[in-house]
Amino acid sequence: MPEVTKDIDRRWIEPELLDILPPDDPRAIGSRRDLIWINALMFQRAIMSGLLKANVRKRPARILELGAGDGAFMLSVARRFARSWTDVDLVMLDQVNLISDKRRADFAALGWRVETVTGDVFDWIARPRARAYDVVSANLFLHHFSDAELKVLFAALRWLAPVFIATEPSRNAIALKMCSLLRVIGVNEVTMHDAAASVRAGFAGNELSSLWPSDSGQQCEERRIGPFTHAFRVISKEAFPRCTMPLS
Ligand SMILES: C[S@@+](CC[C@H](N)C(=O)[O-])C[C@H]1O[C@@H](n2cnc3c(N)ncnc32)[C@H](O)[C@@H]1O
C-alpha cells in the first residue's frame, strides 16, 4: 500500500475491506453506517441531486443505480425530489443485497418502487439490453475499478440511458490528508482504510471522459466539485435540448 504522502498523480486501486468482509460482520455494518457520514461530509447528496436536477428535466420513469449499497444514499437523494418525482421505478444493483423492507417502505412512501439486482456489475452488463432507463447513476462506485474495467463498463452503459451521472472521490492531496482526520468523527478501521484507498483510486482531470467510447456521439463532462468530489456526466444527443451545462 502506498504511504499517505506518496504520489497521487496516478490512480492506485486496491481492494476495499468493505467489499471483502461478510455483510453481517460488525465492522462492515459499522463502516456502512460511517458511509452516511462520509457522504454528508463530501456533500454527495447535494452534488448528485444538483446534477440530476440540471440534467433530467422531465420526471424519470426508470432509474438504475449502480453500487447502491444499503440504499441510504439514494433514499436521501429521492427525498430531495419528493414533490416533483413520484411514480418512479428504481433498480438498485449491488453485489450484496442490503435493501431492507424498511428501506423499500421509505421509497414507497415517496412513490418509488424498488427492484434489486444482486450480482457483479460486469456479469449484469454482459447480458445485452436496450436503452431501458432514463438515468443511470453511481455514487462512490466507479473508483473500485481499473481503467480497463471502466472501459468495459462504459461501453455497455452508453446504450442503457440518455443520462449517466457519477459522483466519485476526487484524487487530490487535500482529500487524502482529510482521510487521516476521519478518526475524529469516530469512524472505524474499515472506513479509515477504505476512505484513503478510495481517494487513491479516485479521479482527476478528464480521466473518466477518456474512458468513455469516443465514437458514442455523447457529450461527457467531468470536474472536481469542492475538495472531495469528482463528478462525471454523460448525456446523449437527444437529451441535449433538455439540459443546461450542469458542471459549470
Ligand atoms: C462505497 S460503497 C457505496 C454505496 C452507496 N452508493 C453509497 O453511496 O452509500 C460501494 C458499493 O459498490 C458495491 N460494489 C463494489 N464492486 C461491485 C461490483 N463489481 N458489482 C456490484 N457492486 C459492487 C459494494 O458492494 C458497495 O455497496
Short mmCIF file of C-alpha atoms and ligand atoms in Angstrom, two decimals:
data_model
loop_
_atom_site.label_atom_id
_atom_site.label_comp_id
_atom_site.label_asym_id
_atom_site.label_seq_id
_atom_site.Cartn_x
_atom_site.Cartn_y
_atom_site.Cartn_z
CA MET A 1 0.00 0.00 0.00
CA PRO A 2 1.42 3.46 -0.80
CA GLU A 3 2.24 5.84 2.02
CA VAL A 4 -0.19 8.71 2.50
CA THR A 5 2.27 11.17 1.07
CA LYS A 6 3.10 9.03 -1.94
CA ASP A 7 2.47 10.21 -5.46
CA ILE A 8 -1.23 10.61 -6.31
CA ASP A 9 -0.62 11.58 -9.91
CA ARG A 10 -1.82 8.16 -10.99
CA ARG A 11 -4.70 6.02 -9.80
CA TRP A 12 -3.85 3.29 -7.30
CA ILE A 13 -6.51 0.60 -6.97
CA GLU A 14 -6.51 -1.78 -4.05
CA PRO A 15 -9.25 -3.97 -2.55
CA GLU A 16 -11.57 -2.20 -0.13
CA LEU A 17 -12.21 -4.01 3.14
CA LEU A 18 -15.95 -3.43 2.93
CA ASP A 19 -16.01 -5.50 -0.27
CA ILE A 20 -14.14 -8.36 1.40
CA LEU A 21 -15.84 -8.58 4.79
CA PRO A 22 -19.08 -10.58 5.10
CA PRO A 23 -22.01 -8.13 5.02
CA ASP A 24 -23.06 -9.13 8.55
CA ASP A 25 -19.60 -8.60 10.06
CA PRO A 26 -19.95 -5.91 12.74
CA ARG A 27 -17.02 -4.00 11.17
CA ALA A 28 -18.80 -3.96 7.81
CA ILE A 29 -22.08 -2.89 9.43
CA GLY A 30 -20.22 -0.10 11.24
CA SER A 31 -18.49 1.00 8.06
CA ARG A 32 -21.74 1.18 6.10
CA ARG A 33 -23.06 3.39 8.90
CA ASP A 34 -19.93 5.54 8.56
CA LEU A 35 -20.67 5.90 4.84
CA ILE A 36 -23.66 8.06 5.71
CA TRP A 37 -21.28 10.48 7.45
CA ILE A 38 -18.74 10.30 4.64
CA ASN A 39 -21.43 11.11 2.09
CA ALA A 40 -22.55 14.01 4.27
CA LEU A 41 -19.01 15.38 4.67
CA MET A 42 -18.49 15.15 0.90
CA PHE A 43 -21.87 16.84 0.17
CA GLN A 44 -22.58 13.91 -2.15
CA ARG A 45 -26.33 14.15 -1.78
CA ALA A 46 -26.44 17.83 -2.74
CA ILE A 47 -24.00 17.28 -5.60
CA MET A 48 -25.84 14.26 -7.02
CA SER A 49 -29.24 15.97 -6.61
CA GLY A 50 -27.96 19.11 -8.32
CA LEU A 51 -26.62 17.13 -11.26
CA LEU A 52 -29.85 15.17 -11.59
CA LYS A 53 -31.91 18.34 -11.45
CA ALA A 54 -29.76 20.05 -14.08
CA ASN A 55 -29.67 17.13 -16.49
CA VAL A 56 -33.01 15.39 -16.10
CA ARG A 57 -35.71 17.92 -16.71
CA LYS A 58 -38.63 15.50 -17.08
CA ARG A 59 -39.61 13.12 -14.32
CA PRO A 60 -37.65 9.93 -14.96
CA ALA A 61 -39.81 6.81 -15.10
CA ARG A 62 -36.89 4.41 -14.63
CA ILE A 63 -33.61 4.95 -12.79
CA LEU A 64 -30.76 2.48 -12.41
CA GLU A 65 -28.33 2.94 -9.55
CA LEU A 66 -25.05 1.05 -9.72
CA GLY A 67 -23.38 0.02 -6.45
CA ALA A 68 -26.43 1.06 -4.45
CA GLY A 69 -25.22 -0.34 -1.12
CA ASP A 70 -27.93 -0.28 1.52
CA GLY A 71 -29.92 2.34 -0.39
CA ALA A 72 -29.45 5.06 2.22
CA PHE A 73 -27.73 7.40 -0.22
CA MET A 74 -30.33 7.10 -2.98
CA LEU A 75 -33.15 7.49 -0.46
CA SER A 76 -31.63 10.78 0.68
CA VAL A 77 -31.49 11.90 -2.96
CA ALA A 78 -35.05 10.72 -3.67
CA ARG A 79 -36.30 12.78 -0.73
CA ARG A 80 -34.93 15.89 -2.43
CA PHE A 81 -37.25 15.15 -5.36
CA ALA A 82 -40.21 14.17 -3.22
CA ARG A 83 -42.59 16.71 -4.75
CA SER A 84 -41.62 16.51 -8.42
CA TRP A 85 -40.54 12.90 -8.98
CA THR A 86 -43.13 10.35 -7.98
CA ASP A 87 -44.14 7.13 -9.72
CA VAL A 88 -40.51 6.13 -10.31
CA ASP A 89 -39.14 2.64 -10.84
CA LEU A 90 -35.72 2.42 -9.21
CA VAL A 91 -33.46 -0.52 -9.96
CA MET A 92 -30.68 -0.86 -7.39
CA LEU A 93 -27.76 -3.03 -8.38
CA ASP A 94 -25.13 -4.20 -5.93
CA GLN A 95 -23.07 -7.32 -5.39
CA VAL A 96 -24.69 -7.61 -1.95
CA ASN A 97 -28.41 -7.32 -1.27
CA LEU A 98 -28.72 -4.92 1.63
CA ILE A 99 -32.05 -3.32 0.85
CA SER A 100 -34.29 -3.86 3.85
CA ASP A 101 -38.09 -3.92 3.90
CA LYS A 102 -37.96 -0.66 5.84
CA ARG A 103 -35.89 0.93 3.05
CA ARG A 104 -38.38 -0.28 0.44
CA ALA A 105 -41.20 1.18 2.51
CA ASP A 106 -39.37 4.51 2.77
CA PHE A 107 -39.05 4.62 -1.03
CA ALA A 108 -42.66 3.53 -1.44
CA ALA A 109 -43.76 6.47 0.69
CA LEU A 110 -42.22 8.71 -1.99
CA GLY A 111 -43.93 6.81 -4.81
CA TRP A 112 -40.72 4.99 -5.80
CA ARG A 113 -40.88 1.25 -6.50
CA VAL A 114 -37.62 -0.56 -5.78
CA GLU A 115 -36.30 -3.55 -7.67
CA THR A 116 -33.00 -5.05 -6.55
CA VAL A 117 -30.43 -6.75 -8.74
CA THR A 118 -27.85 -8.68 -6.74
CA GLY A 119 -24.65 -9.57 -8.51
CA ASP A 120 -21.46 -8.37 -10.05
CA VAL A 121 -21.98 -5.40 -12.34
CA PHE A 122 -19.82 -6.95 -15.05
CA ASP A 123 -21.92 -10.11 -15.13
CA TRP A 124 -25.01 -7.97 -15.36
CA ILE A 125 -23.88 -5.76 -18.21
CA ALA A 126 -22.75 -8.80 -20.19
CA ARG A 127 -26.42 -9.53 -20.86
CA PRO A 128 -27.50 -7.39 -23.81
CA ARG A 129 -30.23 -4.87 -23.08
CA ALA A 130 -31.56 -1.90 -24.95
CA ARG A 131 -31.86 1.67 -23.70
CA ALA A 132 -34.01 0.76 -20.76
CA TYR A 133 -33.57 3.61 -18.30
CA ASP A 134 -33.95 7.38 -18.23
CA VAL A 135 -30.96 7.81 -15.93
CA VAL A 136 -28.12 5.67 -14.64
CA SER A 137 -26.37 6.93 -11.51
CA ALA A 138 -23.48 5.82 -9.33
CA ASN A 139 -22.11 7.20 -6.09
CA LEU A 140 -18.68 6.14 -4.79
CA PHE A 141 -18.71 3.17 -7.15
CA LEU A 142 -16.59 3.68 -10.28
CA HIS A 143 -13.36 4.09 -8.34
CA HIS A 144 -13.46 0.38 -7.46
CA PHE A 145 -12.44 -0.49 -10.99
CA SER A 146 -9.34 -0.30 -13.12
CA ASP A 147 -9.31 1.83 -16.25
CA ALA A 148 -9.60 -1.31 -18.37
CA GLU A 149 -12.68 -2.43 -16.40
CA LEU A 150 -14.22 1.03 -16.64
CA LYS A 151 -13.81 0.94 -20.41
CA VAL A 152 -15.81 -2.30 -20.50
CA LEU A 153 -18.43 -0.86 -18.16
CA PHE A 154 -18.78 2.38 -20.13
CA ALA A 155 -19.03 0.52 -23.44
CA ALA A 156 -22.18 -1.12 -22.04
CA LEU A 157 -23.54 1.92 -20.20
CA ARG A 158 -23.57 4.04 -23.34
CA TRP A 159 -26.60 2.09 -24.56
CA LEU A 160 -28.50 2.00 -21.28
CA ALA A 161 -29.78 5.54 -20.76
CA PRO A 162 -29.56 9.04 -22.21
CA VAL A 163 -28.06 10.36 -18.97
CA PHE A 164 -25.31 8.90 -16.80
CA ILE A 165 -24.15 10.66 -13.64
CA ALA A 166 -21.42 9.57 -11.25
CA THR A 167 -20.13 11.24 -8.11
CA GLU A 168 -16.78 9.80 -7.13
CA PRO A 169 -13.83 10.61 -4.89
CA SER A 170 -11.53 13.31 -6.19
CA ARG A 171 -7.92 12.16 -6.11
CA ASN A 172 -6.07 15.06 -4.56
CA ALA A 173 -3.69 15.75 -1.70
CA ILE A 174 -6.19 17.63 0.48
CA ALA A 175 -8.72 14.81 0.27
CA LEU A 176 -6.06 12.27 1.16
CA LYS A 177 -4.94 14.35 4.13
CA MET A 178 -8.53 14.68 5.33
CA CYS A 179 -8.89 10.89 5.35
CA SER A 180 -6.35 10.68 8.15
CA LEU A 181 -8.52 13.05 10.20
CA LEU A 182 -11.68 10.95 9.87
CA ARG A 183 -10.90 9.27 13.16
CA VAL A 184 -12.03 12.48 14.81
CA ILE A 185 -15.63 11.76 13.84
CA GLY A 186 -15.27 8.22 15.17
CA VAL A 187 -15.25 6.10 12.01
CA ASN A 188 -13.98 2.54 12.34
CA GLU A 189 -10.77 0.96 10.99
CA VAL A 190 -12.51 -0.38 7.88
CA THR A 191 -13.70 3.09 6.96
CA MET A 192 -10.29 4.61 7.71
CA HIS A 193 -8.70 2.16 5.29
CA ASP A 194 -11.36 2.35 2.59
CA ALA A 195 -11.60 6.15 2.61
CA ALA A 196 -7.89 6.56 1.84
CA ALA A 197 -7.99 3.71 -0.67
CA SER A 198 -10.96 5.37 -2.38
CA VAL A 199 -9.14 8.68 -2.72
CA ARG A 200 -6.07 6.98 -4.20
CA ALA A 201 -8.35 5.16 -6.65
CA GLY A 202 -10.36 8.30 -7.32
CA PHE A 203 -10.27 10.53 -10.36
CA ALA A 204 -8.81 13.77 -11.63
CA GLY A 205 -8.75 15.77 -14.84
CA ASN A 206 -10.56 14.08 -17.72
CA GLU A 207 -9.72 10.54 -16.73
CA LEU A 208 -13.29 9.26 -16.91
CA SER A 209 -14.18 11.01 -20.17
CA SER A 210 -11.13 9.46 -21.79
CA LEU A 211 -12.51 6.00 -20.98
CA TRP A 212 -15.99 6.63 -22.43
CA PRO A 213 -16.33 5.29 -26.01
CA SER A 214 -15.05 8.08 -28.22
CA ASP A 215 -17.43 7.18 -31.06
CA SER A 216 -20.56 7.32 -28.85
CA GLY A 217 -21.61 10.78 -30.04
CA GLN A 218 -22.48 11.50 -26.42
CA GLN A 219 -21.28 14.52 -24.50
CA CYS A 220 -19.03 13.90 -21.48
CA GLU A 221 -18.10 16.41 -18.82
CA GLU A 222 -16.29 15.96 -15.57
CA ARG A 223 -14.75 18.14 -12.90
CA ARG A 224 -13.87 18.39 -9.26
CA ILE A 225 -16.61 19.83 -7.06
CA GLY A 226 -15.42 21.00 -3.66
CA PRO A 227 -12.40 19.34 -2.07
CA PHE A 228 -13.62 15.76 -2.19
CA THR A 229 -15.82 15.04 -5.18
CA HIS A 230 -15.13 14.27 -8.82
CA ALA A 231 -18.35 14.47 -10.84
CA PHE A 232 -18.85 12.86 -14.23
CA ARG A 233 -21.82 13.38 -16.50
CA VAL A 234 -22.65 11.92 -19.91
CA ILE A 235 -25.66 12.93 -21.96
CA SER A 236 -26.92 11.68 -25.29
CA LYS A 237 -27.74 13.97 -28.16
CA GLU A 238 -31.49 13.64 -27.67
CA ALA A 239 -31.06 14.76 -24.06
CA PHE A 240 -29.18 17.95 -25.01
CA PRO A 241 -32.21 20.20 -25.56
CA ARG A 242 -33.42 19.35 -22.06
CA CYS A 243 -30.10 20.19 -20.38
CA THR A 244 -28.24 23.12 -19.09
CA MET A 245 -24.47 22.91 -18.70
CA PRO A 246 -24.59 21.35 -15.25
CA LEU A 247 -20.94 21.24 -14.33
CA SER A 248 -20.09 24.87 -14.94
C1 LIG B 1 -18.50 2.62 -1.26
S1 LIG B 1 -19.95 1.67 -1.43
C2 LIG B 1 -21.11 2.94 -1.94
C3 LIG B 1 -22.53 2.53 -1.66
C4 LIG B 1 -23.58 3.61 -1.97
N1 LIG B 1 -23.54 4.02 -3.36
C5 LIG B 1 -23.38 4.81 -1.05
O1 LIG B 1 -23.01 5.89 -1.51
O2 LIG B 1 -23.61 4.65 0.15
C6 LIG B 1 -19.66 0.82 -2.96
C7 LIG B 1 -20.69 -0.25 -3.27
O3 LIG B 1 -20.35 -0.86 -4.51
C8 LIG B 1 -20.60 -2.24 -4.43
N2 LIG B 1 -19.75 -2.93 -5.41
C9 LIG B 1 -18.41 -2.94 -5.46
N3 LIG B 1 -17.97 -3.67 -6.50
C10 LIG B 1 -19.08 -4.14 -7.13
C11 LIG B 1 -19.30 -4.94 -8.29
N4 LIG B 1 -18.28 -5.44 -9.01
N5 LIG B 1 -20.58 -5.18 -8.69
C12 LIG B 1 -21.62 -4.70 -7.96
N6 LIG B 1 -21.48 -3.94 -6.85
C13 LIG B 1 -20.23 -3.66 -6.44
C14 LIG B 1 -20.27 -2.61 -2.99
O4 LIG B 1 -20.94 -3.78 -2.57
C15 LIG B 1 -20.75 -1.36 -2.25
O5 LIG B 1 -22.06 -1.50 -1.77
#
